[in-house]
Amino acid sequence: MADRQKIRVCMMGSRPSVKGGMSSVVRQQLQHNWGTGIEIRYMATHMSGSAVKRCLLFAKSYLQLLLSLIFQNGKTDILYLHMSYKGSFSRKYLIYKLADAFGKKVILHLHGSEFRQYYEGSEPARKQRIRELFEGSERVIVLGEYWCEFIHSI
């Protein structure tokens, strides 16, 4: 299959070395043989460590994504975003807005955790951004019927 026919996916989430369920899923996805029709590259947007290190990593990944979208526009077809709540939502919302500005499709993979409490405790403006992210994503992957029903309810 010619390179131009490949689906080029940029997957983004926590570093695979971070402890937790999201990183476990990421590691499995990165080890999977997707065949010749899909090309996946991974960019970490979160890591363990100090707030300064975490912010610098996100800034670096965001800038790398921006530059790749500007200078290699055909190199990314889909952004696949692993998301939880709090800072994870904020980071993925910024990435979603960047993807939207470049006309890129987004697949959002919600790793439930305490997302419902986060949503319900949010001010109206954040609730609107959350809804915008879910509604603007091409596909949303959730872990189970409970999360499916909750996401549809908002």
PDB file of C-alpha atoms in Angstrom:
ATOM      1  CA  MET A   1       0.000   0.000   0.000  1.00  0.00           C
ATOM      2  CA  ALA A   2       1.369   3.403  -0.945  1.00  0.00           C
ATOM      3  CA  ASP A   3       2.160   5.796   1.898  1.00  0.00           C
ATOM      4  CA  ARG A   4      -0.467   8.278   0.714  1.00  0.00           C
ATOM      5  CA  GLN A   5      -3.132   5.599   1.244  1.00  0.00           C
ATOM      6  CA  LYS A   6      -2.141   4.960   4.836  1.00  0.00           C
ATOM      7  CA  ILE A   7      -4.217   6.375   7.642  1.00  0.00           C
ATOM      8  CA  ARG A   8      -1.772   8.392   9.716  1.00  0.00           C
ATOM      9  CA  VAL A   9      -2.719   8.578  13.370  1.00  0.00           C
ATOM     10  CA  CYS A  10      -1.116  10.734  16.029  1.00  0.00           C
ATOM     11  CA  MET A  11      -2.010   9.190  19.392  1.00  0.00           C
ATOM     12  CA  MET A  12      -1.601  11.404  22.458  1.00  0.00           C
ATOM     13  CA  GLY A  13      -1.823  10.730  26.176  1.00  0.00           C
ATOM     14  CA  SER A  14       0.278   9.950  29.229  1.00  0.00           C
ATOM     15  CA  ARG A  15       3.749   8.536  28.826  1.00  0.00           C
ATOM     16  CA  PRO A  16       3.446   4.756  28.645  1.00  0.00           C
ATOM     17  CA  SER A  17       5.683   4.516  31.741  1.00  0.00           C
ATOM     18  CA  VAL A  18       3.142   6.354  33.928  1.00  0.00           C
ATOM     19  CA  LYS A  19       1.297   3.979  36.249  1.00  0.00           C
ATOM     20  CA  GLY A  20      -2.405   3.477  35.638  1.00  0.00           C
ATOM     21  CA  GLY A  21      -5.054   2.046  33.369  1.00  0.00           C
ATOM     22  CA  MET A  22      -4.711   4.653  30.636  1.00  0.00           C
ATOM     23  CA  SER A  23      -1.010   3.930  30.200  1.00  0.00           C
ATOM     24  CA  SER A  24      -1.727   0.206  30.188  1.00  0.00           C
ATOM     25  CA  VAL A  25      -4.134   0.680  27.267  1.00  0.00           C
ATOM     26  CA  VAL A  26      -1.625   2.923  25.485  1.00  0.00           C
ATOM     27  CA  ARG A  27       1.145   0.318  25.865  1.00  0.00           C
ATOM     28  CA  GLN A  28      -1.116  -2.391  24.441  1.00  0.00           C
ATOM     29  CA  GLN A  29      -2.121  -0.196  21.509  1.00  0.00           C
ATOM     30  CA  LEU A  30       1.489   0.690  20.744  1.00  0.00           C
ATOM     31  CA  GLN A  31       2.477  -3.002  20.761  1.00  0.00           C
ATOM     32  CA  HIS A  32      -0.424  -4.021  18.515  1.00  0.00           C
ATOM     33  CA  ASN A  33       0.248  -4.862  14.874  1.00  0.00           C
ATOM     34  CA  TRP A  34      -2.077  -2.475  13.027  1.00  0.00           C
ATOM     35  CA  GLY A  35      -1.036  -3.780   9.634  1.00  0.00           C
ATOM     36  CA  THR A  36       0.202  -1.778   6.691  1.00  0.00           C
ATOM     37  CA  GLY A  37      -2.820   0.519   6.335  1.00  0.00           C
ATOM     38  CA  ILE A  38      -2.367   2.402   9.605  1.00  0.00           C
ATOM     39  CA  GLU A  39       0.680   4.324  10.753  1.00  0.00           C
ATOM     40  CA  ILE A  40       0.702   5.366  14.415  1.00  0.00           C
ATOM     41  CA  ARG A  41       3.037   7.794  16.096  1.00  0.00           C
ATOM     42  CA  TYR A  42       2.786   8.595  19.771  1.00  0.00           C
ATOM     43  CA  MET A  43       3.265  11.915  21.533  1.00  0.00           C
ATOM     44  CA  ALA A  44       3.199  12.043  25.316  1.00  0.00           C
ATOM     45  CA  THR A  45       1.269  14.949  26.819  1.00  0.00           C
ATOM     46  CA  HIS A  46       1.619  13.954  30.474  1.00  0.00           C
ATOM     47  CA  MET A  47       4.222  12.402  32.745  1.00  0.00           C
ATOM     48  CA  SER A  48       4.912  11.840  36.401  1.00  0.00           C
ATOM     49  CA  GLY A  49       6.963  14.469  38.170  1.00  0.00           C
ATOM     50  CA  SER A  50       6.805  18.099  39.173  1.00  0.00           C
ATOM     51  CA  ALA A  51       4.247  20.522  37.801  1.00  0.00           C
ATOM     52  CA  VAL A  52       7.014  22.350  35.943  1.00  0.00           C
ATOM     53  CA  LYS A  53       8.171  19.160  34.188  1.00  0.00           C
ATOM     54  CA  ARG A  54       4.587  18.229  33.318  1.00  0.00           C
ATOM     55  CA  CYS A  55       3.888  21.689  31.878  1.00  0.00           C
ATOM     56  CA  LEU A  56       7.109  21.673  29.863  1.00  0.00           C
ATOM     57  CA  LEU A  57       6.322  18.247  28.409  1.00  0.00           C
ATOM     58  CA  PHE A  58       2.859  19.366  27.342  1.00  0.00           C
ATOM     59  CA  ALA A  59       4.199  22.608  25.841  1.00  0.00           C
ATOM     60  CA  LYS A  60       6.815  20.632  23.893  1.00  0.00           C
ATOM     61  CA  SER A  61       4.239  18.135  22.584  1.00  0.00           C
ATOM     62  CA  TYR A  62       1.779  20.887  21.668  1.00  0.00           C
ATOM     63  CA  LEU A  63       4.473  22.799  19.786  1.00  0.00           C
ATOM     64  CA  GLN A  64       5.646  19.635  17.994  1.00  0.00           C
ATOM     65  CA  LEU A  65       2.066  18.896  16.956  1.00  0.00           C
ATOM     66  CA  LEU A  66       1.526  22.468  15.771  1.00  0.00           C
ATOM     67  CA  LEU A  67       4.723  22.425  13.707  1.00  0.00           C
ATOM     68  CA  SER A  68       3.887  19.044  12.208  1.00  0.00           C
ATOM     69  CA  LEU A  69       0.418  20.284  11.231  1.00  0.00           C
ATOM     70  CA  ILE A  70       1.862  23.423   9.654  1.00  0.00           C
ATOM     71  CA  PHE A  71       4.815  21.904   7.818  1.00  0.00           C
ATOM     72  CA  GLN A  72       3.656  18.315   7.270  1.00  0.00           C
ATOM     73  CA  ASN A  73      -0.080  18.780   6.943  1.00  0.00           C
ATOM     74  CA  GLY A  74      -0.534  15.493   5.079  1.00  0.00           C
ATOM     75  CA  LYS A  75       1.345  13.494   7.714  1.00  0.00           C
ATOM     76  CA  THR A  76      -1.547  13.361  10.199  1.00  0.00           C
ATOM     77  CA  ASP A  77      -5.082  12.311   9.338  1.00  0.00           C
ATOM     78  CA  ILE A  78      -6.493  11.589  12.783  1.00  0.00           C
ATOM     79  CA  LEU A  79      -5.622  12.600  16.333  1.00  0.00           C
ATOM     80  CA  TYR A  80      -6.433   9.862  18.838  1.00  0.00           C
ATOM     81  CA  LEU A  81      -6.617  11.436  22.294  1.00  0.00           C
ATOM     82  CA  HIS A  82      -6.579   9.491  25.566  1.00  0.00           C
ATOM     83  CA  MET A  83      -8.336  11.581  28.211  1.00  0.00           C
ATOM     84  CA  SER A  84      -9.396  11.491  31.825  1.00  0.00           C
ATOM     85  CA  TYR A  85     -10.424  14.522  33.904  1.00  0.00           C
ATOM     86  CA  LYS A  86      -8.934  17.741  35.361  1.00  0.00           C
ATOM     87  CA  GLY A  87      -5.619  18.544  33.634  1.00  0.00           C
ATOM     88  CA  SER A  88      -6.092  15.709  31.169  1.00  0.00           C
ATOM     89  CA  PHE A  89      -9.309  17.304  29.913  1.00  0.00           C
ATOM     90  CA  SER A  90      -7.682  20.738  29.698  1.00  0.00           C
ATOM     91  CA  ARG A  91      -4.745  19.421  27.681  1.00  0.00           C
ATOM     92  CA  LYS A  92      -6.944  17.432  25.301  1.00  0.00           C
ATOM     93  CA  TYR A  93      -9.312  20.357  24.822  1.00  0.00           C
ATOM     94  CA  LEU A  94      -6.403  22.538  23.669  1.00  0.00           C
ATOM     95  CA  ILE A  95      -5.250  19.790  21.309  1.00  0.00           C
ATOM     96  CA  TYR A  96      -8.803  19.347  20.026  1.00  0.00           C
ATOM     97  CA  LYS A  97      -9.016  23.081  19.225  1.00  0.00           C
ATOM     98  CA  LEU A  98      -5.714  22.860  17.342  1.00  0.00           C
ATOM     99  CA  ALA A  99      -6.916  19.797  15.406  1.00  0.00           C
ATOM    100  CA  ASP A 100     -10.167  21.585  14.586  1.00  0.00           C
ATOM    101  CA  ALA A 101      -8.279  24.624  13.279  1.00  0.00           C
ATOM    102  CA  PHE A 102      -6.426  22.335  10.845  1.00  0.00           C
ATOM    103  CA  GLY A 103      -9.504  20.316   9.895  1.00  0.00           C
ATOM    104  CA  LYS A 104      -8.223  17.104  11.480  1.00  0.00           C
ATOM    105  CA  LYS A 105     -10.505  14.400  12.799  1.00  0.00           C
ATOM    106  CA  VAL A 106     -10.345  13.513  16.492  1.00  0.00           C
ATOM    107  CA  ILE A 107     -11.015  10.207  18.182  1.00  0.00           C
ATOM    108  CA  LEU A 108     -11.487  10.742  21.900  1.00  0.00           C
ATOM    109  CA  HIS A 109     -10.901   7.821  24.266  1.00  0.00           C
ATOM    110  CA  LEU A 110     -12.365   8.599  27.688  1.00  0.00           C
ATOM    111  CA  HIS A 111     -10.841   6.705  30.562  1.00  0.00           C
ATOM    112  CA  GLY A 112     -13.698   7.251  33.051  1.00  0.00           C
ATOM    113  CA  SER A 113     -12.145   7.541  36.491  1.00  0.00           C
ATOM    114  CA  GLU A 114     -13.834  10.487  38.218  1.00  0.00           C
ATOM    115  CA  PHE A 115     -14.997  12.232  35.061  1.00  0.00           C
ATOM    116  CA  ARG A 116     -18.655  12.354  36.066  1.00  0.00           C
ATOM    117  CA  GLN A 117     -17.857  14.120  39.358  1.00  0.00           C
ATOM    118  CA  TYR A 118     -15.513  16.449  37.467  1.00  0.00           C
ATOM    119  CA  TYR A 119     -18.224  17.340  34.952  1.00  0.00           C
ATOM    120  CA  GLU A 120     -20.977  17.778  37.542  1.00  0.00           C
ATOM    121  CA  GLY A 121     -18.728  19.968  39.713  1.00  0.00           C
ATOM    122  CA  SER A 122     -17.661  22.188  36.816  1.00  0.00           C
ATOM    123  CA  GLU A 123     -18.836  25.718  36.166  1.00  0.00           C
ATOM    124  CA  PRO A 124     -21.076  26.255  33.110  1.00  0.00           C
ATOM    125  CA  ALA A 125     -18.230  27.451  30.860  1.00  0.00           C
ATOM    126  CA  ARG A 126     -16.197  24.283  31.456  1.00  0.00           C
ATOM    127  CA  LYS A 127     -19.284  22.108  30.981  1.00  0.00           C
ATOM    128  CA  GLN A 128     -19.753  23.803  27.615  1.00  0.00           C
ATOM    129  CA  ARG A 129     -16.132  23.071  26.624  1.00  0.00           C
ATOM    130  CA  ILE A 130     -16.588  19.442  27.679  1.00  0.00           C
ATOM    131  CA  ARG A 131     -19.711  19.130  25.538  1.00  0.00           C
ATOM    132  CA  GLU A 132     -17.909  20.852  22.647  1.00  0.00           C
ATOM    133  CA  LEU A 133     -15.080  18.325  22.838  1.00  0.00           C
ATOM    134  CA  PHE A 134     -17.412  15.324  22.847  1.00  0.00           C
ATOM    135  CA  GLU A 135     -19.695  16.703  20.143  1.00  0.00           C
ATOM    136  CA  GLY A 136     -16.801  17.800  17.928  1.00  0.00           C
ATOM    137  CA  SER A 137     -14.966  14.486  18.065  1.00  0.00           C
ATOM    138  CA  GLU A 138     -15.436  12.145  15.142  1.00  0.00           C
ATOM    139  CA  ARG A 139     -15.728   9.188  17.525  1.00  0.00           C
ATOM    140  CA  VAL A 140     -15.746   8.770  21.297  1.00  0.00           C
ATOM    141  CA  ILE A 141     -14.563   5.569  22.913  1.00  0.00           C
ATOM    142  CA  VAL A 142     -15.777   4.860  26.443  1.00  0.00           C
ATOM    143  CA  LEU A 143     -15.225   1.959  28.790  1.00  0.00           C
ATOM    144  CA  GLY A 144     -18.632   0.386  29.215  1.00  0.00           C
ATOM    145  CA  GLU A 145     -22.348   1.068  29.019  1.00  0.00           C
ATOM    146  CA  TYR A 146     -22.351   3.300  32.118  1.00  0.00           C
ATOM    147  CA  TRP A 147     -19.990   5.786  30.466  1.00  0.00           C
ATOM    148  CA  CYS A 148     -21.824   5.564  27.161  1.00  0.00           C
ATOM    149  CA  GLU A 149     -25.087   6.526  28.831  1.00  0.00           C
ATOM    150  CA  PHE A 150     -23.449   9.316  30.821  1.00  0.00           C
ATOM    151  CA  ILE A 151     -21.761  10.863  27.774  1.00  0.00           C
ATOM    152  CA  HIS A 152     -25.034  10.734  25.829  1.00  0.00           C
ATOM    153  CA  SER A 153     -26.798  12.435  28.758  1.00  0.00           C
ATOM    154  CA  ILE A 154     -24.564  15.514  28.577  1.00  0.00           C
TER     155      ILE A 154
END
